XYZ file of C-alpha atoms in Angstrom:
60
model
C 91.716 127.102 85.482
C 93.790 123.976 85.923
C 94.135 122.380 89.366
C 97.095 120.259 90.466
C 95.912 116.666 90.915
C 97.452 113.201 90.910
C 97.414 111.653 87.459
C 95.180 108.669 86.797
C 96.850 107.681 83.527
C 100.515 108.652 83.980
C 101.501 106.990 87.223
C 104.203 104.685 88.511
C 103.583 104.779 92.249
C 100.959 107.352 93.323
C 100.615 109.579 90.234
C 102.259 112.646 91.797
C 104.986 113.133 89.176
C 102.500 112.515 86.372
C 100.119 115.066 87.870
C 102.852 117.676 88.227
C 103.943 117.013 84.633
C 100.390 117.383 83.319
C 99.930 120.602 85.318
C 103.062 122.201 83.806
C 102.628 120.509 80.372
C 106.036 118.839 80.438
C 107.271 115.266 80.255
C 106.780 113.154 83.359
C 110.303 111.790 82.844
C 111.709 115.274 83.471
C 109.681 115.626 86.671
C 110.808 112.187 87.868
C 114.460 113.067 87.180
C 114.095 116.321 89.121
C 112.579 114.429 92.057
C 115.383 111.841 91.862
C 118.277 114.306 91.720
C 116.939 116.512 94.511
C 116.549 113.576 96.853
C 116.200 114.102 100.569
C 114.005 117.162 100.171
C 111.991 115.760 97.281
C 111.033 112.675 99.291
C 109.319 114.879 101.866
C 107.624 116.953 99.146
C 106.521 113.798 97.303
C 105.008 112.262 100.441
C 103.213 115.516 101.246
C 101.775 115.742 97.722
C 100.820 112.053 97.694
C 98.734 112.554 100.823
C 97.196 115.951 100.059
C 96.497 115.967 96.301
C 93.141 114.817 94.992
C 92.907 111.990 92.489
C 92.236 112.853 88.873
C 89.078 110.850 88.248
C 89.143 110.998 84.465
C 87.766 107.936 82.711
C 89.821 106.754 79.742
């Protein structure tokens, strides 16, 4: 079972969009565009996820 975590390899700021993209097996660019175009609400969701999600501690 896969758990939603912040990405350690696909990150620009905190790794939230990369983690969501890895969880749903889609491109992180698509997730970032969705977050961008749904702006005021997505900022709150992003901040919530950035604080609550665990880091993905994979070593590459």
